[in-house]
Coordinates of C-alpha atoms in Angstrom, one line a residue:
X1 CA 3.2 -47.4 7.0
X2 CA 0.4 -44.9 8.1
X3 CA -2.5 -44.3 6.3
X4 CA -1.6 -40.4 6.9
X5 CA 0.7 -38.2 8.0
X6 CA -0.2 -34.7 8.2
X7 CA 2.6 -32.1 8.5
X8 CA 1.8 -29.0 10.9
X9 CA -0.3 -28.7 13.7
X10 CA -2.1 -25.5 14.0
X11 CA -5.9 -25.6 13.1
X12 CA -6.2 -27.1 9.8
X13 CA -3.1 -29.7 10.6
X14 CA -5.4 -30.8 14.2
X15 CA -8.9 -30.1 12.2
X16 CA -7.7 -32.7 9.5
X17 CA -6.6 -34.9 12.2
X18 CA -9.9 -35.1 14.1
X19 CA -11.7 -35.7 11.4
X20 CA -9.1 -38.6 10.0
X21 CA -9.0 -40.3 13.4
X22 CA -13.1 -40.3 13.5
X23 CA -12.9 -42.2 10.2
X24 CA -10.8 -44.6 11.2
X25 CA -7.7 -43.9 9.6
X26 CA -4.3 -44.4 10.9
X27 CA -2.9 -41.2 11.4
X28 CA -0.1 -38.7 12.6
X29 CA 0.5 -35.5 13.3
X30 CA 4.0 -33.6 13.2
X31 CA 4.8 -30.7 14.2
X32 CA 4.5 -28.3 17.3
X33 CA 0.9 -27.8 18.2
X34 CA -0.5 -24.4 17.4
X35 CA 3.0 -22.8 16.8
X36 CA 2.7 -20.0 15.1
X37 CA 0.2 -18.6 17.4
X38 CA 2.3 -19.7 20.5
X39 CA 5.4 -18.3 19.3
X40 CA 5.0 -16.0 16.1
X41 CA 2.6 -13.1 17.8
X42 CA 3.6 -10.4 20.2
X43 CA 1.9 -10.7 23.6
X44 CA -0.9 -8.3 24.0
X45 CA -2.8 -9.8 20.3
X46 CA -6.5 -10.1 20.0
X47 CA -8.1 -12.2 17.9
X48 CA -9.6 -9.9 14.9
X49 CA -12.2 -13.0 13.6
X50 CA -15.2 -13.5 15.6
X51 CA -15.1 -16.3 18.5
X52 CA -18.1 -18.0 16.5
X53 CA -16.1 -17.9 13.3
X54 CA -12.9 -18.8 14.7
X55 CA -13.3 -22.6 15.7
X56 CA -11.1 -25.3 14.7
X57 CA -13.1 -28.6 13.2
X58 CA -14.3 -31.7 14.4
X59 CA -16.9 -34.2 13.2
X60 CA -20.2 -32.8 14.5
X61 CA -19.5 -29.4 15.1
X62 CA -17.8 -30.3 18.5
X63 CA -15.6 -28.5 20.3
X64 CA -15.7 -25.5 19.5
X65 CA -14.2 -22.3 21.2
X66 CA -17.4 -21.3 22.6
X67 CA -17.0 -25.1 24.3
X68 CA -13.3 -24.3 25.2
X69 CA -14.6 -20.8 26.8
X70 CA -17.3 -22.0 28.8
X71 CA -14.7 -24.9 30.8
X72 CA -12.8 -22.0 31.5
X73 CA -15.9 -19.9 33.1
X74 CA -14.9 -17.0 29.9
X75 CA -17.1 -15.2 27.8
X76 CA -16.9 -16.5 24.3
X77 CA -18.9 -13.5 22.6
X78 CA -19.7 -11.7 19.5
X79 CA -18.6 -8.1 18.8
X80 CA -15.8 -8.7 22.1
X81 CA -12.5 -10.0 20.8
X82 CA -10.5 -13.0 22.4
X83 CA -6.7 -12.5 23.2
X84 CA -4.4 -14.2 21.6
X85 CA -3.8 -16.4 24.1
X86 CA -6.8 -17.7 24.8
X87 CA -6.8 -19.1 21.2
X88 CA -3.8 -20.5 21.7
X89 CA -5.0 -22.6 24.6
X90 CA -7.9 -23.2 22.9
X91 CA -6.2 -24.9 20.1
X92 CA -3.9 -27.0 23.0
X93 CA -7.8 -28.1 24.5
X94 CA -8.7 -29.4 21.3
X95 CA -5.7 -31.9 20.7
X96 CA -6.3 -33.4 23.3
X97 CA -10.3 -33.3 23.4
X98 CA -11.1 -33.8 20.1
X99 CA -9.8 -37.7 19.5
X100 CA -6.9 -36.9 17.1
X101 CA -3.8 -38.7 18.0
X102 CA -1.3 -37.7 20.0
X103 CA 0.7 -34.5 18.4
X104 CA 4.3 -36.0 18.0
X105 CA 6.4 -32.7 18.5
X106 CA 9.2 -33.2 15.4
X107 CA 10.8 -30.9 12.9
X108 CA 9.9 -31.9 9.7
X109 CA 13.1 -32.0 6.8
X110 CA 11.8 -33.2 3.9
X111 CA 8.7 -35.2 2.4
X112 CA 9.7 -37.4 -0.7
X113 CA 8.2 -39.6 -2.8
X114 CA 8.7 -43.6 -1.7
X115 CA 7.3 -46.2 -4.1
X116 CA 3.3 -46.0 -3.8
X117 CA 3.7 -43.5 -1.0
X118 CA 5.7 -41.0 0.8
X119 CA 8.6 -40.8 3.6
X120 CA 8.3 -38.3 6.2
X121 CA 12.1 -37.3 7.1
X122 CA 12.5 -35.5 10.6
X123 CA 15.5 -33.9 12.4
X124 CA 14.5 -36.1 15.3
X125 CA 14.1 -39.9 15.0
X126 CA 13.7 -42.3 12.1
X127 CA 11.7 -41.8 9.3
X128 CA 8.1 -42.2 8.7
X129 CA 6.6 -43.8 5.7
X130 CA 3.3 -42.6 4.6
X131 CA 0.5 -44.2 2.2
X132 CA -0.6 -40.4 2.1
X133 CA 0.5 -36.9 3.0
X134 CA -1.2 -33.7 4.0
X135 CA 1.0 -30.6 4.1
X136 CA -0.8 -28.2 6.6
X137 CA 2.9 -25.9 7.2
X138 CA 1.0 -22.7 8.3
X139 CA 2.0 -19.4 7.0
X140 CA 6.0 -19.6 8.4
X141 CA 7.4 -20.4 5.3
X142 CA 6.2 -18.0 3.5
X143 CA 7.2 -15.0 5.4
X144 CA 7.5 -11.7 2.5
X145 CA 10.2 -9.0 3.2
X146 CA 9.8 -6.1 0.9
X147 CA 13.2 -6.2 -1.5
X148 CA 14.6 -3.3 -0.1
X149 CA 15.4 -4.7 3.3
X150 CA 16.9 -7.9 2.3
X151 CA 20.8 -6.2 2.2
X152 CA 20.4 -4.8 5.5
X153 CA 22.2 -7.0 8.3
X154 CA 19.8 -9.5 10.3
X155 CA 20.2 -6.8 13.4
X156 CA 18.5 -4.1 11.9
X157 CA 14.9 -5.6 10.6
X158 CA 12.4 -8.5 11.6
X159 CA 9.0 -9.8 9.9
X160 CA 6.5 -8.8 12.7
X161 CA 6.0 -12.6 12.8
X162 CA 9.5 -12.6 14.7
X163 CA 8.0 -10.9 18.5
X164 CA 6.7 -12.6 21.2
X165 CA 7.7 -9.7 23.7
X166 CA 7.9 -6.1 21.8
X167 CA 9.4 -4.7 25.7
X168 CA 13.1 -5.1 24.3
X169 CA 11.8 -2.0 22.2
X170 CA 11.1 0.7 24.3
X171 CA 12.7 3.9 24.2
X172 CA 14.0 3.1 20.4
X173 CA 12.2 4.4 17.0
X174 CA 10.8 1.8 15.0
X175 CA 9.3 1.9 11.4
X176 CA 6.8 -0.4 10.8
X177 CA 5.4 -1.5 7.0
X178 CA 2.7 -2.6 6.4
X179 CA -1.7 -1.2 6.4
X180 CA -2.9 -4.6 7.3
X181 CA -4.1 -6.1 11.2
X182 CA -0.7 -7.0 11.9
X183 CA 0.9 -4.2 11.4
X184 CA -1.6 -1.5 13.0
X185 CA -1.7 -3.8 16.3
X186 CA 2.1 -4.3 16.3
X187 CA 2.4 -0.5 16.1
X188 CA -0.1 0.1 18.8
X189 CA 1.6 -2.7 20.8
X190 CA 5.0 -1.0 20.4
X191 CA 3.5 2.7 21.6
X192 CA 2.0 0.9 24.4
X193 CA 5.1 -0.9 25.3
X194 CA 7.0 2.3 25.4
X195 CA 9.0 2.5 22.0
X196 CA 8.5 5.2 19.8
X197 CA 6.7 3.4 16.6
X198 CA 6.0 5.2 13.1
X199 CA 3.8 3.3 10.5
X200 CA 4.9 3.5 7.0
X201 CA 2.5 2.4 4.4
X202 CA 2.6 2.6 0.5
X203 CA -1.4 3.1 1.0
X204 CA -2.8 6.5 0.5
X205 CA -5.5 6.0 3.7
X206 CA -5.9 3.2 6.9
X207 CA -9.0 1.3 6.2
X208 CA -10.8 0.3 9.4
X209 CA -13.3 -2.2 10.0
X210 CA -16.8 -1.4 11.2
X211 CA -18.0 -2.9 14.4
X212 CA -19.9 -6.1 13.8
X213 CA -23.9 -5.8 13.4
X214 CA -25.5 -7.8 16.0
X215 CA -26.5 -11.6 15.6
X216 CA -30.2 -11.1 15.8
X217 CA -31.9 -8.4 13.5
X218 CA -34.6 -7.9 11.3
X219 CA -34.6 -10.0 8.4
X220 CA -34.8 -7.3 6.0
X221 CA -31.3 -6.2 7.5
X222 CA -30.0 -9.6 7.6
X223 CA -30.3 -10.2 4.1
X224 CA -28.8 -6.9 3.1
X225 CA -25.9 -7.5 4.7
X226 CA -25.6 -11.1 6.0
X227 CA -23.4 -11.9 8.6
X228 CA -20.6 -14.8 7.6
X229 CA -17.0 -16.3 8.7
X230 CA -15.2 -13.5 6.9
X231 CA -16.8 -10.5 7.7
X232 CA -20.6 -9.0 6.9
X233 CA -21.9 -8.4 3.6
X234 CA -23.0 -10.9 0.3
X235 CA -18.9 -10.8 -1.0
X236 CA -17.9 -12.1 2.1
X237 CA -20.4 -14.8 2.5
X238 CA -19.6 -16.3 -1.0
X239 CA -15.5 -16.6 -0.1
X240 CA -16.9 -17.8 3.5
X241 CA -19.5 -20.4 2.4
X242 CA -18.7 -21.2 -1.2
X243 CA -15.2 -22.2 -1.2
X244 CA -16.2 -24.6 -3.7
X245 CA -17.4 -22.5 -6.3
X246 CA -14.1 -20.2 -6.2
X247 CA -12.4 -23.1 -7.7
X248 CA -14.6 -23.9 -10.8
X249 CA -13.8 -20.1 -11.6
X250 CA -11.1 -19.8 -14.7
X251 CA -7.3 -19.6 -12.4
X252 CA -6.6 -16.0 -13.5
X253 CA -9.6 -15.0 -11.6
X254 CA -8.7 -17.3 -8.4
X255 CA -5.7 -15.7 -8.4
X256 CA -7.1 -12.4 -8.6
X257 CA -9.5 -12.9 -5.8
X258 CA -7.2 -14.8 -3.7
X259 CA -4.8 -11.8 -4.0
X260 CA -7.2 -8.9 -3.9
X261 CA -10.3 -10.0 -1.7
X262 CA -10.4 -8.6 1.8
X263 CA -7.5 -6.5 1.8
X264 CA -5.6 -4.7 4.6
X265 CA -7.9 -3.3 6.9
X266 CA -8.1 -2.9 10.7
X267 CA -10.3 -3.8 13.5
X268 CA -12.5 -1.6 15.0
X269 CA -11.4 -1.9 18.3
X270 CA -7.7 -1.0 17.8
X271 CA -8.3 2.4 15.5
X272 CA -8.5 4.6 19.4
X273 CA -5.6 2.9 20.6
X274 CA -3.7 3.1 17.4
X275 CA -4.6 7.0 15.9
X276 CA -3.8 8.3 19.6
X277 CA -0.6 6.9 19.8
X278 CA 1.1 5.8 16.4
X279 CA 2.3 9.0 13.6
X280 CA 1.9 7.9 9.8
X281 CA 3.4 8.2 6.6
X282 CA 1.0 7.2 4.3
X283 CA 1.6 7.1 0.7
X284 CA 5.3 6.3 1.2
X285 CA 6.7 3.8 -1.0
X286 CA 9.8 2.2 0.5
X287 CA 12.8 2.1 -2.3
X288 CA 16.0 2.2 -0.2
X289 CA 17.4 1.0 3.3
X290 CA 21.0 1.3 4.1
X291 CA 22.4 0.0 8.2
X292 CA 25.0 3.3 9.0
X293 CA 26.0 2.1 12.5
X294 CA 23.9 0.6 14.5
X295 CA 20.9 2.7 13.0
X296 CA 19.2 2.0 9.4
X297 CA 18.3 5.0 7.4
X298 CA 15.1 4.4 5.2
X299 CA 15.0 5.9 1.5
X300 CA 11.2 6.8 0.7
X301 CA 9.3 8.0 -2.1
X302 CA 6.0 10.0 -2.0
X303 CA 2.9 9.5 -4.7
X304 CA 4.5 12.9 -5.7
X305 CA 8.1 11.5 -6.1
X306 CA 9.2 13.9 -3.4
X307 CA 12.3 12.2 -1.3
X308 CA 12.4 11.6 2.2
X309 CA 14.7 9.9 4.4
X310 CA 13.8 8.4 8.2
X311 CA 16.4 7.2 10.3
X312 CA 15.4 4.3 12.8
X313 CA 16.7 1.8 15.5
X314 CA 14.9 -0.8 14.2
X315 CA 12.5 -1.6 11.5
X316 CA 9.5 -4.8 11.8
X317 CA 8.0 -5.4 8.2
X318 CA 4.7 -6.6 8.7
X319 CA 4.0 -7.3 5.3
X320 CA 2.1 -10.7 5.1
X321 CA 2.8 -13.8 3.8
X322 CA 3.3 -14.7 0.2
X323 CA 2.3 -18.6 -0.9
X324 CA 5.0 -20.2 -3.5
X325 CA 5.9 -23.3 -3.5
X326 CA 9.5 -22.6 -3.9
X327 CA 9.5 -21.5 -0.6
X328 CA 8.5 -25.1 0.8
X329 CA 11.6 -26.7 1.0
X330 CA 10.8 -29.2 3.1
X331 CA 8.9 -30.5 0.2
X332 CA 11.4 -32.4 -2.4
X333 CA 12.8 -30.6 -5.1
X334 CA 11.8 -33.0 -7.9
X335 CA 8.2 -33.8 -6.4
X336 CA 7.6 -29.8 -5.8
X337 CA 8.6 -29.4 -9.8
X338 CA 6.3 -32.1 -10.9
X339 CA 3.4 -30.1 -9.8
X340 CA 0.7 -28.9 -11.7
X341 CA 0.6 -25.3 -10.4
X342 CA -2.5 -22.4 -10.6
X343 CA -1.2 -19.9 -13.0
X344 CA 2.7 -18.1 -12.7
X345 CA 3.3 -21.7 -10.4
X346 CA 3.4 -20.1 -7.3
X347 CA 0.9 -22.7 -5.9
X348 CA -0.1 -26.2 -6.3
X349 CA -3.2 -26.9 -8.9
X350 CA -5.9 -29.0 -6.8
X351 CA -8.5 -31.1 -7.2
X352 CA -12.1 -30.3 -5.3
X353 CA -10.7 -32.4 -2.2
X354 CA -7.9 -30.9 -2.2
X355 CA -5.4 -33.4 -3.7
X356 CA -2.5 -31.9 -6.1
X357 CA -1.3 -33.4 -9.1
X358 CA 0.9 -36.1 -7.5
X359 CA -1.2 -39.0 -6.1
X360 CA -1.5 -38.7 -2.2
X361 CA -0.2 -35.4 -1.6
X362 CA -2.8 -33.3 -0.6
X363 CA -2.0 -29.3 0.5
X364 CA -4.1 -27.0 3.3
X365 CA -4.3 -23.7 4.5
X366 CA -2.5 -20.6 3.0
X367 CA -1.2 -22.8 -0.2
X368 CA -4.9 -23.7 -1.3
X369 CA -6.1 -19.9 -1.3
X370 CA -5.6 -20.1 -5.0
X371 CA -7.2 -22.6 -5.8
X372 CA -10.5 -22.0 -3.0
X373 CA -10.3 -18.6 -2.2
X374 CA -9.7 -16.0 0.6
X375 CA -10.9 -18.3 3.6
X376 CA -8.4 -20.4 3.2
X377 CA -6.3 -17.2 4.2
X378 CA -7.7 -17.5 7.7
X379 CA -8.4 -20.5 10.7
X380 CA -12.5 -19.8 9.5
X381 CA -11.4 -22.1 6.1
X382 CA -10.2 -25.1 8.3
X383 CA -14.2 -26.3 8.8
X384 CA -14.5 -26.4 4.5
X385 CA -11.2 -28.0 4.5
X386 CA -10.6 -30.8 6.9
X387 CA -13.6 -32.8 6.2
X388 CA -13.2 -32.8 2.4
X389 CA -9.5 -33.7 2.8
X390 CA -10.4 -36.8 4.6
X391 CA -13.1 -38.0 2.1
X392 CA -10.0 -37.4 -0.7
X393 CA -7.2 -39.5 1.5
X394 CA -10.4 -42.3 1.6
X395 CA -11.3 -42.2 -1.9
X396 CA -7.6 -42.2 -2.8
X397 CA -6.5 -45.3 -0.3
X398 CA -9.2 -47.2 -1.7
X399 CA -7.7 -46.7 -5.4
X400 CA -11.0 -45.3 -6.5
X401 CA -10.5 -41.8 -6.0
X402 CA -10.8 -39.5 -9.1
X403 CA -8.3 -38.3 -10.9
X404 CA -6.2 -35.3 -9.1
X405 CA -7.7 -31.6 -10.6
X406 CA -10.8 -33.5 -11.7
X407 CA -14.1 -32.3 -10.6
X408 CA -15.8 -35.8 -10.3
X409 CA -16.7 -37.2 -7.0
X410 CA -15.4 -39.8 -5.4
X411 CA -17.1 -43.6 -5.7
X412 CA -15.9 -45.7 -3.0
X413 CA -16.1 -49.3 -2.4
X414 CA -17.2 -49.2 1.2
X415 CA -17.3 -53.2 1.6
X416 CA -13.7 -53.1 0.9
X417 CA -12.6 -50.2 2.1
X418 CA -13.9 -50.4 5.8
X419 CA -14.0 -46.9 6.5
X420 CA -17.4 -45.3 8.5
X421 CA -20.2 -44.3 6.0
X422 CA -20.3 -40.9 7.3
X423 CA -17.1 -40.0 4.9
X424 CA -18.2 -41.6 2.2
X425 CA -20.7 -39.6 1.2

């Protein structure tokens, strides 16, 4: 029986893992190592973070994408965005580097409760039992399709999280939903690749990200508008660096903030590419869709209820990803209804090392936004994460751990335990 088993390896399933193989726990990771990166995003993507804000975590602070950059003889600079790629790769570099185990390359089935633990089912191989759990699943399961296109045959729409290779495209009209990143670069990408995109967006106006401020500046500057892993400015410092005190707010206003702070918005660097070569509807709310042949026809309405009808090949909805535990069905049906939940119970209630309800089941990534805030949205969240996780699987294996949703800390007995000081703390 392992001490953990964490399920997904992108960068908070391999952050968690570093940082539970440094404290001497027996560990595994399942899953396909940096996945939705490798096989969810069109070729062409840049990364929209900054390379300094954009590290996975290990104990130390080592490894970092600046390290992964500079073995590769590439630039790892602020203010000049990375491809894609190149954080792909970089994930890759640190599963092996970072002294995680080995990433075991299963498909995860189902995770139920198994006497004082946990069995990991997979649709390869036996099962693995599992003292504790960590459920780092990415953003896949939660892919959101607005209502409309959910009659329309597969054929005729995709989730922009569907393309690795937009070529197959060109020379055919595509509507794309969405304001947000994804949506504006999939757009541009499509232009650029030869198809004839239009952007559709309930929105009355494209927001647009500023380029960044530079690192150094006077101080007067810097504390006007500090620099932070989401973005300048005193709002985005406190979702960055205070994921902790998000959660003591009342869970109306965590779900508020995880659903309202730093909405839809742009780069900088993609606004040329995109107003040159993409035509808008703006203010278009999206109401119908109906397949008539091999075409679907899209039923609009304007702020001014005005009708109007747009007839495409092919439509991508690049409208996010919406976090609900329903939609984790890997999870067991009776374990996922005993959950203590934040608010509607869309998302698991957790405790300040982010352990749910249920003893041993602890949650990263997307799911936790709720109950930590907006950085948990992005791979910047992964360094508050993966070390606090650990300390909760350690407090919780040595049967002193506090009590799931509690704020206490955790008191370990570190004679008995036999775990390394460092995260014990």
């Amino acid at each position: 029986m392992d001490d953990l088993v964490v399920v997904g390896a992108g960068p908070y399933g391999l952050s968690i893992a570093a940082h539970a193989a440094a404290a001497g726990l027996g560990v595994r990771v399942l899953g396909r190592p940096m996945a939705s990166w490798r096989d969810h995003m069109p070729q062409g993507m840049y990364l929209k973070s900054e390379p300094w804000s954009s590290n996975l975590s290990a104990p130390g602070g080592r490894h970092t994408l600046a390290d992964y950059c500079a073995t590769r003889g590439r630039a790892a600079e602020h203010g000049s965005p990375l491809p894609i790629g190149t954080f792909s790769e970089y994930g890759l570099w640190f599963a092996r580097h970072a002294g995680g185990p080995e990433v075991e390359e299963v498909t995860v089935t189902e995770v139920a409760p198994r006497g004082d633990g946990f069995v990991v089912r997979t649709a390869e191989g036996p099962p693995r039992l599992a003292r504790t759990v960590a459920l780092a699943v990415g953003v896949m399961p939660f892919v959101n399709f607005p209502p409309a296109l959910r009659d329309l045959p597969p054929g005729h729409y995709s989730h922009s999280s569907g393309h690795r290779d937009l070529s197959r495209f060109a020379g055919r009209e595509v509507a794309v939903l969405g304001a947000g990143q994804a949506a504006l670069e999939t757009a541009a990408l499509l232009a650029e690749a030869g198809a004839r995109p239009c952007l559709v967006a309930r929105r009355s106006r494209l927001n647009w990200n500023t380029a960044p401020q530079p690192l150094e500046r006077p101080l007067t500057r810097a504390l006007r508008d500090p620099h932070s892993g989401l973005g300048t400015g005193w709002r985005s410092w406190v979702w960055s660096e205070l994921p902790w005190a998000v959660r003591r707010l009342p869970a109306a206003t965590r779900e508020r903030i995880a659903a309202t702070a730093l909405g839809p918005a742009g780069a900088w660097w993609l606004r040329d590419r995109f107003e040159q070569r993409v035509p808008v509807l703006l203010g278009h709310h999206l109401h119908r869709a109906v397949a008539v042949g091999g075409r679907t026809r899209l039923g609009l309405t304007t702020a001014a209820g005005e009708s109007v009808v747009l007839d495409v090949a092919h439509v991508i909805a690049a409208t996010g990803f919406t976090p609900e535990l329903r939609r984790l069905e890997l999870l067991d049906a009776g374990l996922r209804a005993a959950l203590a939940t934040v608010g509607d119970g869309g998302t698991p209630e957790l405790g300040p090392r982010f352990e749910s309800s249920w003893p041993g089941l602890f949650f990263a990534g997307l799911l936790t936004a709720p109950s930590f805030g907006p950085s948990m949205r992005f791979v910047h969240g992964a360094g508050f994460t993966a070390g606090r996780l650990v300390k909760g699987v350690l407090g919780r294996l040595a049967g002193r751990g506090p009590l799931p949703g509690s704020s206490g800390g955790t008191r370990v007995d570190r004679a008995t335990a036999g775990y390394p000081k460092t995260y014990l703390r």
